[in-house]
Amino acid sequence: MRYLFEEYTFDTSLRELRRGAEVVFVAPQVFDVLDYLIRNRERVVSKDDLINAVWNGRIVSDSALTTRLNAARSAIGDTGEEQRLIKTLPRKGFRFIGSVQEMRGPATHFGVLSEHSHNPPTLTSPPRLSIVVLPFSNLSGDQGQDYFVDGVTESLTTDLSRISGSFVIGRHTAFTYKGKAADLKQIGRELNVRYVLEGSVQRSSNRLRVNVQLVDTESGNHLWAERFDKPIADLFDMQDEIVSRLANSLDAQLVEAEARRAERSLHPDAMELYFQGMACFNKGRTAEYTTRARGFFERALALDPKNVEALVTMAEVDEATGTSFLADDRAARFAAAETALIKALSLAPQHARAHWLLGRVKMFTNRAVQGIADCEQALALDRNLANAHGEIGHAKYFLGRGAETEAHVQEALRLSPRDTDAFVWMMFAGLAKLQIGADDEAVVRFLRSVEINRNHPRTHFFLAAALAHLGRLDEARSAVQAGLTLNPNFTIRRFRAGALGDHPTYLAGRERTYEGLRMAGVPKG
């Protein structure tokens, strides 16, 4: 039996623990402790249970047991303080709380069948978000470029492994396929993965082109394709940019693909419900989408109250309900979001998205400086988290420093130009331009936000305010109607009640926005 959790593979047949493709040394008794905890993860295991199972009932001191547990935690990247995977319940015992996928059947080295094997393993369904990045093809006709092409493949493998809940085949295994004709369905069966990412790199004169495509290994269907084409500058900087863009785009694409799979499940589990909720939430910040998404997350948490992803995104639903003025109880929504995020971070202290979202909640509760610190912590954990850059730009607007917002938004767009939240970042940029009286530039940015996602009511209202200041009242009124169609409850009164700072420049910008909303015909409330 093999158990997959986070980036680890725990193989009871080979008595082997791997992190990605690398073997982690585990002493025999420590392996047995992990084995027992993982196999009995549905319940709390007492000290006596462990002693009976691992030491056959022999007398074992508390310090010896503690030493083995600490070694088990260390082997899987956990600590007694974090207890991200192995939880100690005082006076009760211990429990493995990580999300685990099971694979049955005889194992093979790196999960790859030998070319002489005639008895392929019998596996369960591939784990969710399981993917292999095949070595990209070098189409440049210059073998000297192989180092760059291989660097893109290796870096992308590393960055995709940061997607929460993903299972990414290690680069050593992936590179066994280099230079070979690829039957993607066969590779999916051999590695027991749902998705294959393949691509090519071509250098021509002073330009570089990268083509990449995501393939469903069960059907062979192409789910997504992207082209990256730009002038060559510094190759290492370009490699980082390519990888970050692809990793951010793939995050959203994989969630969408998993949501489609989950729709076919008669009895969805917590993670399947999470993917469906996330896909729904990504469509827009309207009452319809947030309500539907909330329903999925509530069902997921009912099945698994410690599901960190559902906790974090439920918090995001509450935060979005407050920031989008979809309800009057904004303070209660922000408080609920903060409580859920603190719980999520107690379970997963290194969860970058939770740190970013906690920063956003603090910004919307008049704690912008603290919020920036949380976003910087998120970026320290995940350098590709474009949302954190965008949010820092938003915080600068709250602090009366709207002239600095654009640079942060552009950095977010550089990392993830087709991000599902790009419309929010463009709205931040528009608000900052409105704050400094650059109304023409504000309109351009608000229109771009609407073009990316028309289902975000606030942008329509802010666009109306900017248009009104330019004297384009007919267009402003049309924008108001578009906003009210999405959120009939939006009023100037609700918006005025949501001031999030006390800097004179910020407050003056708010007054300009109120006046623009009035001229455009937004209900006073």
mmCIF file of N, CA and C in Angstrom, residues 198-266:
data_model
loop_
_atom_site.group_PDB
_atom_site.id
_atom_site.type_symbol
_atom_site.label_atom_id
_atom_site.label_comp_id
_atom_site.label_asym_id
_atom_site.label_seq_id
_atom_site.Cartn_x
_atom_site.Cartn_y
_atom_site.Cartn_z
ATOM 1 N N GLU A 198 2.959 19.253 -20.767
ATOM 2 C CA GLU A 198 4.067 19.125 -21.711
ATOM 3 C C GLU A 198 4.234 20.443 -22.448
ATOM 4 N N GLY A 199 5.417 20.658 -22.975
ATOM 5 C CA GLY A 199 5.639 21.933 -23.644
ATOM 6 C C GLY A 199 6.905 21.927 -24.468
ATOM 7 N N SER A 200 7.166 23.055 -25.078
ATOM 8 C CA SER A 200 8.360 23.217 -25.905
ATOM 9 C C SER A 200 8.887 24.638 -25.755
ATOM 10 N N VAL A 201 10.187 24.765 -25.987
ATOM 11 C CA VAL A 201 10.841 26.073 -25.942
ATOM 12 C C VAL A 201 11.587 26.264 -27.251
ATOM 13 N N GLN A 202 11.386 27.412 -27.872
ATOM 14 C CA GLN A 202 12.054 27.696 -29.139
ATOM 15 C C GLN A 202 12.687 29.083 -29.076
ATOM 16 N N ARG A 203 13.981 29.130 -29.338
ATOM 17 C CA ARG A 203 14.688 30.407 -29.369
ATOM 18 C C ARG A 203 15.025 30.730 -30.810
ATOM 19 N N SER A 204 14.618 31.912 -31.227
ATOM 20 C CA SER A 204 14.872 32.345 -32.588
ATOM 21 C C SER A 204 15.385 33.776 -32.541
ATOM 22 N N SER A 205 16.631 33.948 -32.957
ATOM 23 C CA SER A 205 17.240 35.284 -32.931
ATOM 24 C C SER A 205 17.148 35.862 -31.525
ATOM 25 N N ASN A 206 16.422 36.967 -31.381
ATOM 26 C CA ASN A 206 16.354 37.622 -30.064
ATOM 27 C C ASN A 206 15.009 37.424 -29.385
ATOM 28 N N ARG A 207 14.265 36.382 -29.797
ATOM 29 C CA ARG A 207 12.973 36.118 -29.170
ATOM 30 C C ARG A 207 12.923 34.688 -28.655
ATOM 31 N N LEU A 208 12.066 34.510 -27.670
ATOM 32 C CA LEU A 208 11.884 33.190 -27.080
ATOM 33 C C LEU A 208 10.390 32.878 -27.065
ATOM 34 N N ARG A 209 10.041 31.668 -27.498
ATOM 35 C CA ARG A 209 8.637 31.239 -27.495
ATOM 36 C C ARG A 209 8.516 29.945 -26.702
ATOM 37 N N VAL A 210 7.558 29.945 -25.770
ATOM 38 C CA VAL A 210 7.263 28.756 -24.977
ATOM 39 C C VAL A 210 5.814 28.365 -25.215
ATOM 40 N N ASN A 211 5.585 27.134 -25.654
ATOM 41 C CA ASN A 211 4.232 26.600 -25.795
ATOM 42 C C ASN A 211 4.033 25.526 -24.742
ATOM 43 N N VAL A 212 2.872 25.517 -24.123
ATOM 44 C CA VAL A 212 2.612 24.536 -23.069
ATOM 45 C C VAL A 212 1.164 24.108 -23.136
ATOM 46 N N GLN A 213 0.895 22.857 -22.793
ATOM 47 C CA GLN A 213 -0.479 22.370 -22.793
ATOM 48 C C GLN A 213 -0.687 21.379 -21.657
ATOM 49 N N LEU A 214 -1.892 21.423 -21.099
ATOM 50 C CA LEU A 214 -2.298 20.540 -20.013
ATOM 51 C C LEU A 214 -3.238 19.489 -20.588
ATOM 52 N N VAL A 215 -2.953 18.217 -20.299
ATOM 53 C CA VAL A 215 -3.707 17.111 -20.898
ATOM 54 C C VAL A 215 -4.286 16.235 -19.789
ATOM 55 N N ASP A 216 -5.545 15.841 -19.954
ATOM 56 C CA ASP A 216 -6.203 14.880 -19.077
ATOM 57 C C ASP A 216 -5.754 13.489 -19.515
ATOM 58 N N THR A 217 -5.076 12.756 -18.634
ATOM 59 C CA THR A 217 -4.504 11.474 -19.054
ATOM 60 C C THR A 217 -5.544 10.381 -19.246
ATOM 61 N N GLU A 218 -6.729 10.530 -18.653
ATOM 62 C CA GLU A 218 -7.755 9.496 -18.815
ATOM 63 C C GLU A 218 -8.428 9.589 -20.175
ATOM 64 N N SER A 219 -8.743 10.830 -20.594
ATOM 65 C CA SER A 219 -9.447 11.024 -21.866
ATOM 66 C C SER A 219 -8.514 11.394 -23.010
ATOM 67 N N GLY A 220 -7.342 11.915 -22.669
ATOM 68 C CA GLY A 220 -6.441 12.414 -23.700
ATOM 69 C C GLY A 220 -6.800 13.802 -24.178
ATOM 70 N N ASN A 221 -7.827 14.409 -23.575
ATOM 71 C CA ASN A 221 -8.273 15.736 -24.010
ATOM 72 C C ASN A 221 -7.306 16.818 -23.551
ATOM 73 N N HIS A 222 -7.144 17.820 -24.408
ATOM 74 C CA HIS A 222 -6.352 18.988 -24.044
ATOM 75 C C HIS A 222 -7.256 19.948 -23.264
ATOM 76 N N LEU A 223 -6.877 20.240 -22.032
ATOM 77 C CA LEU A 223 -7.711 21.074 -21.164
ATOM 78 C C LEU A 223 -7.363 22.548 -21.267
ATOM 79 N N TRP A 224 -6.121 22.842 -21.610
ATOM 80 C CA TRP A 224 -5.672 24.237 -21.584
ATOM 81 C C TRP A 224 -4.356 24.343 -22.327
ATOM 82 N N ALA A 225 -4.157 25.454 -23.001
ATOM 83 C CA ALA A 225 -2.895 25.701 -23.696
ATOM 84 C C ALA A 225 -2.524 27.167 -23.535
ATOM 85 N N GLU A 226 -1.232 27.428 -23.544
ATOM 86 C CA GLU A 226 -0.749 28.793 -23.361
ATOM 87 C C GLU A 226 0.509 28.989 -24.204
ATOM 88 N N ARG A 227 0.697 30.218 -24.686
ATOM 89 C CA ARG A 227 1.917 30.570 -25.411
ATOM 90 C C ARG A 227 2.544 31.768 -24.727
ATOM 91 N N PHE A 228 3.829 31.677 -24.544
ATOM 92 C CA PHE A 228 4.584 32.762 -23.927
ATOM 93 C C PHE A 228 5.625 33.193 -24.954
ATOM 94 N N ASP A 229 5.575 34.454 -25.389
ATOM 95 C CA ASP A 229 6.418 34.915 -26.484
ATOM 96 C C ASP A 229 6.912 36.316 -26.155
ATOM 97 N N LYS A 230 8.213 36.504 -26.051
ATOM 98 C CA LYS A 230 8.717 37.842 -25.744
ATOM 99 C C LYS A 230 10.192 37.951 -26.114
ATOM 100 N N PRO A 231 10.708 39.173 -26.190
ATOM 101 C CA PRO A 231 12.131 39.363 -26.486
ATOM 102 C C PRO A 231 12.997 38.787 -25.375
ATOM 103 N N ILE A 232 14.140 38.276 -25.758
ATOM 104 C CA ILE A 232 15.066 37.697 -24.795
ATOM 105 C C ILE A 232 15.799 38.817 -24.067
ATOM 106 N N ALA A 233 15.782 38.748 -22.765
ATOM 107 C CA ALA A 233 16.579 39.655 -21.950
ATOM 108 C C ALA A 233 17.527 38.773 -21.135
ATOM 109 N N ASP A 234 17.426 38.833 -19.845
ATOM 110 C CA ASP A 234 18.200 37.951 -18.978
ATOM 111 C C ASP A 234 17.495 36.596 -18.910
ATOM 112 N N LEU A 235 18.193 35.525 -19.299
ATOM 113 C CA LEU A 235 17.548 34.223 -19.398
ATOM 114 C C LEU A 235 17.032 33.728 -18.057
ATOM 115 N N PHE A 236 17.773 33.984 -16.984
ATOM 116 C CA PHE A 236 17.324 33.482 -15.688
ATOM 117 C C PHE A 236 16.096 34.249 -15.202
ATOM 118 N N ASP A 237 16.068 35.566 -15.426
ATOM 119 C CA ASP A 237 14.873 36.335 -15.082
ATOM 120 C C ASP A 237 13.684 35.867 -15.908
ATOM 121 N N MET A 238 13.945 35.575 -17.192
ATOM 122 C CA MET A 238 12.864 35.125 -18.060
ATOM 123 C C MET A 238 12.350 33.756 -17.615
ATOM 124 N N GLN A 239 13.268 32.890 -17.186
ATOM 125 C CA GLN A 239 12.848 31.571 -16.697
ATOM 126 C C GLN A 239 11.921 31.728 -15.502
ATOM 127 N N ASP A 240 12.266 32.604 -14.560
ATOM 128 C CA ASP A 240 11.415 32.841 -13.397
ATOM 129 C C ASP A 240 10.051 33.358 -13.814
ATOM 130 N N GLU A 241 10.040 34.270 -14.792
ATOM 131 C CA GLU A 241 8.764 34.849 -15.216
ATOM 132 C C GLU A 241 7.888 33.808 -15.901
ATOM 133 N N ILE A 242 8.475 32.994 -16.767
ATOM 134 C CA ILE A 242 7.713 31.945 -17.444
ATOM 135 C C ILE A 242 7.095 30.996 -16.420
ATOM 136 N N VAL A 243 7.918 30.559 -15.490
ATOM 137 C CA VAL A 243 7.457 29.581 -14.502
ATOM 138 C C VAL A 243 6.350 30.154 -13.636
ATOM 139 N N SER A 244 6.509 31.385 -13.164
ATOM 140 C CA SER A 244 5.493 31.966 -12.284
ATOM 141 C C SER A 244 4.177 32.164 -13.017
ATOM 142 N N ARG A 245 4.243 32.594 -14.273
ATOM 143 C CA ARG A 245 3.001 32.772 -15.041
ATOM 144 C C ARG A 245 2.288 31.439 -15.241
ATOM 145 N N LEU A 246 3.042 30.436 -15.626
ATOM 146 C CA LEU A 246 2.418 29.139 -15.878
ATOM 147 C C LEU A 246 1.871 28.532 -14.597
ATOM 148 N N ALA A 247 2.622 28.647 -13.494
ATOM 149 C CA ALA A 247 2.161 28.055 -12.235
ATOM 150 C C ALA A 247 0.869 28.704 -11.773
ATOM 151 N N ASN A 248 0.769 30.035 -11.871
ATOM 152 C CA ASN A 248 -0.448 30.715 -11.454
ATOM 153 C C ASN A 248 -1.635 30.355 -12.345
ATOM 154 N N SER A 249 -1.405 30.272 -13.651
ATOM 155 C CA SER A 249 -2.493 29.903 -14.560
ATOM 156 C C SER A 249 -2.948 28.470 -14.313
ATOM 157 N N LEU A 250 -1.993 27.580 -14.093
ATOM 158 C CA LEU A 250 -2.338 26.177 -13.894
ATOM 159 C C LEU A 250 -3.131 25.954 -12.621
ATOM 160 N N ASP A 251 -2.850 26.743 -11.599
ATOM 161 C CA ASP A 251 -3.587 26.610 -10.340
ATOM 162 C C ASP A 251 -5.085 26.714 -10.610
ATOM 163 N N ALA A 252 -5.496 27.762 -11.331
ATOM 164 C CA ALA A 252 -6.919 27.958 -11.637
ATOM 165 C C ALA A 252 -7.440 26.871 -12.568
ATOM 166 N N GLN A 253 -6.633 26.475 -13.566
ATOM 167 C CA GLN A 253 -7.087 25.464 -14.523
ATOM 168 C C GLN A 253 -7.285 24.104 -13.866
ATOM 169 N N LEU A 254 -6.392 23.748 -12.940
ATOM 170 C CA LEU A 254 -6.530 22.467 -12.264
ATOM 171 C C LEU A 254 -7.751 22.448 -11.352
ATOM 172 N N VAL A 255 -8.035 23.574 -10.684
ATOM 173 C CA VAL A 255 -9.240 23.654 -9.855
ATOM 174 C C VAL A 255 -10.486 23.460 -10.717
ATOM 175 N N GLU A 256 -10.518 24.105 -11.875
ATOM 176 C CA GLU A 256 -11.663 23.979 -12.774
ATOM 177 C C GLU A 256 -11.817 22.532 -13.259
ATOM 178 N N ALA A 257 -10.708 21.897 -13.604
ATOM 179 C CA ALA A 257 -10.767 20.510 -14.068
ATOM 180 C C ALA A 257 -11.258 19.580 -12.966
ATOM 181 N N GLU A 258 -10.768 19.780 -11.733
ATOM 182 C CA GLU A 258 -11.209 18.939 -10.624
ATOM 183 C C GLU A 258 -12.691 19.178 -10.309
ATOM 184 N N ALA A 259 -13.147 20.411 -10.461
ATOM 185 C CA ALA A 259 -14.560 20.710 -10.220
ATOM 186 C C ALA A 259 -15.447 19.970 -11.218
ATOM 187 N N ARG A 260 -15.022 19.916 -12.474
ATOM 188 C CA ARG A 260 -15.804 19.187 -13.483
ATOM 189 C C ARG A 260 -15.866 17.704 -13.150
ATOM 190 N N ARG A 261 -14.758 17.159 -12.657
ATOM 191 C CA ARG A 261 -14.771 15.759 -12.246
ATOM 192 C C ARG A 261 -15.728 15.549 -11.072
ATOM 193 N N ALA A 262 -15.687 16.474 -10.121
ATOM 194 C CA ALA A 262 -16.498 16.336 -8.914
ATOM 195 C C ALA A 262 -17.984 16.362 -9.233
ATOM 196 N N GLU A 263 -18.361 17.085 -10.278
ATOM 197 C CA GLU A 263 -19.779 17.158 -10.650
ATOM 198 C C GLU A 263 -20.334 15.780 -10.999
ATOM 199 N N ARG A 264 -19.453 14.875 -11.390
ATOM 200 C CA ARG A 264 -19.905 13.538 -11.797
ATOM 201 C C ARG A 264 -19.966 12.569 -10.620
ATOM 202 N N SER A 265 -19.547 13.029 -9.440
ATOM 203 C CA SER A 265 -19.519 12.142 -8.275
ATOM 204 C C SER A 265 -20.888 12.100 -7.598
ATOM 205 N N LEU A 266 -21.385 10.890 -7.358
ATOM 206 C CA LEU A 266 -22.684 10.749 -6.697
ATOM 207 C C LEU A 266 -22.600 11.085 -5.214
#
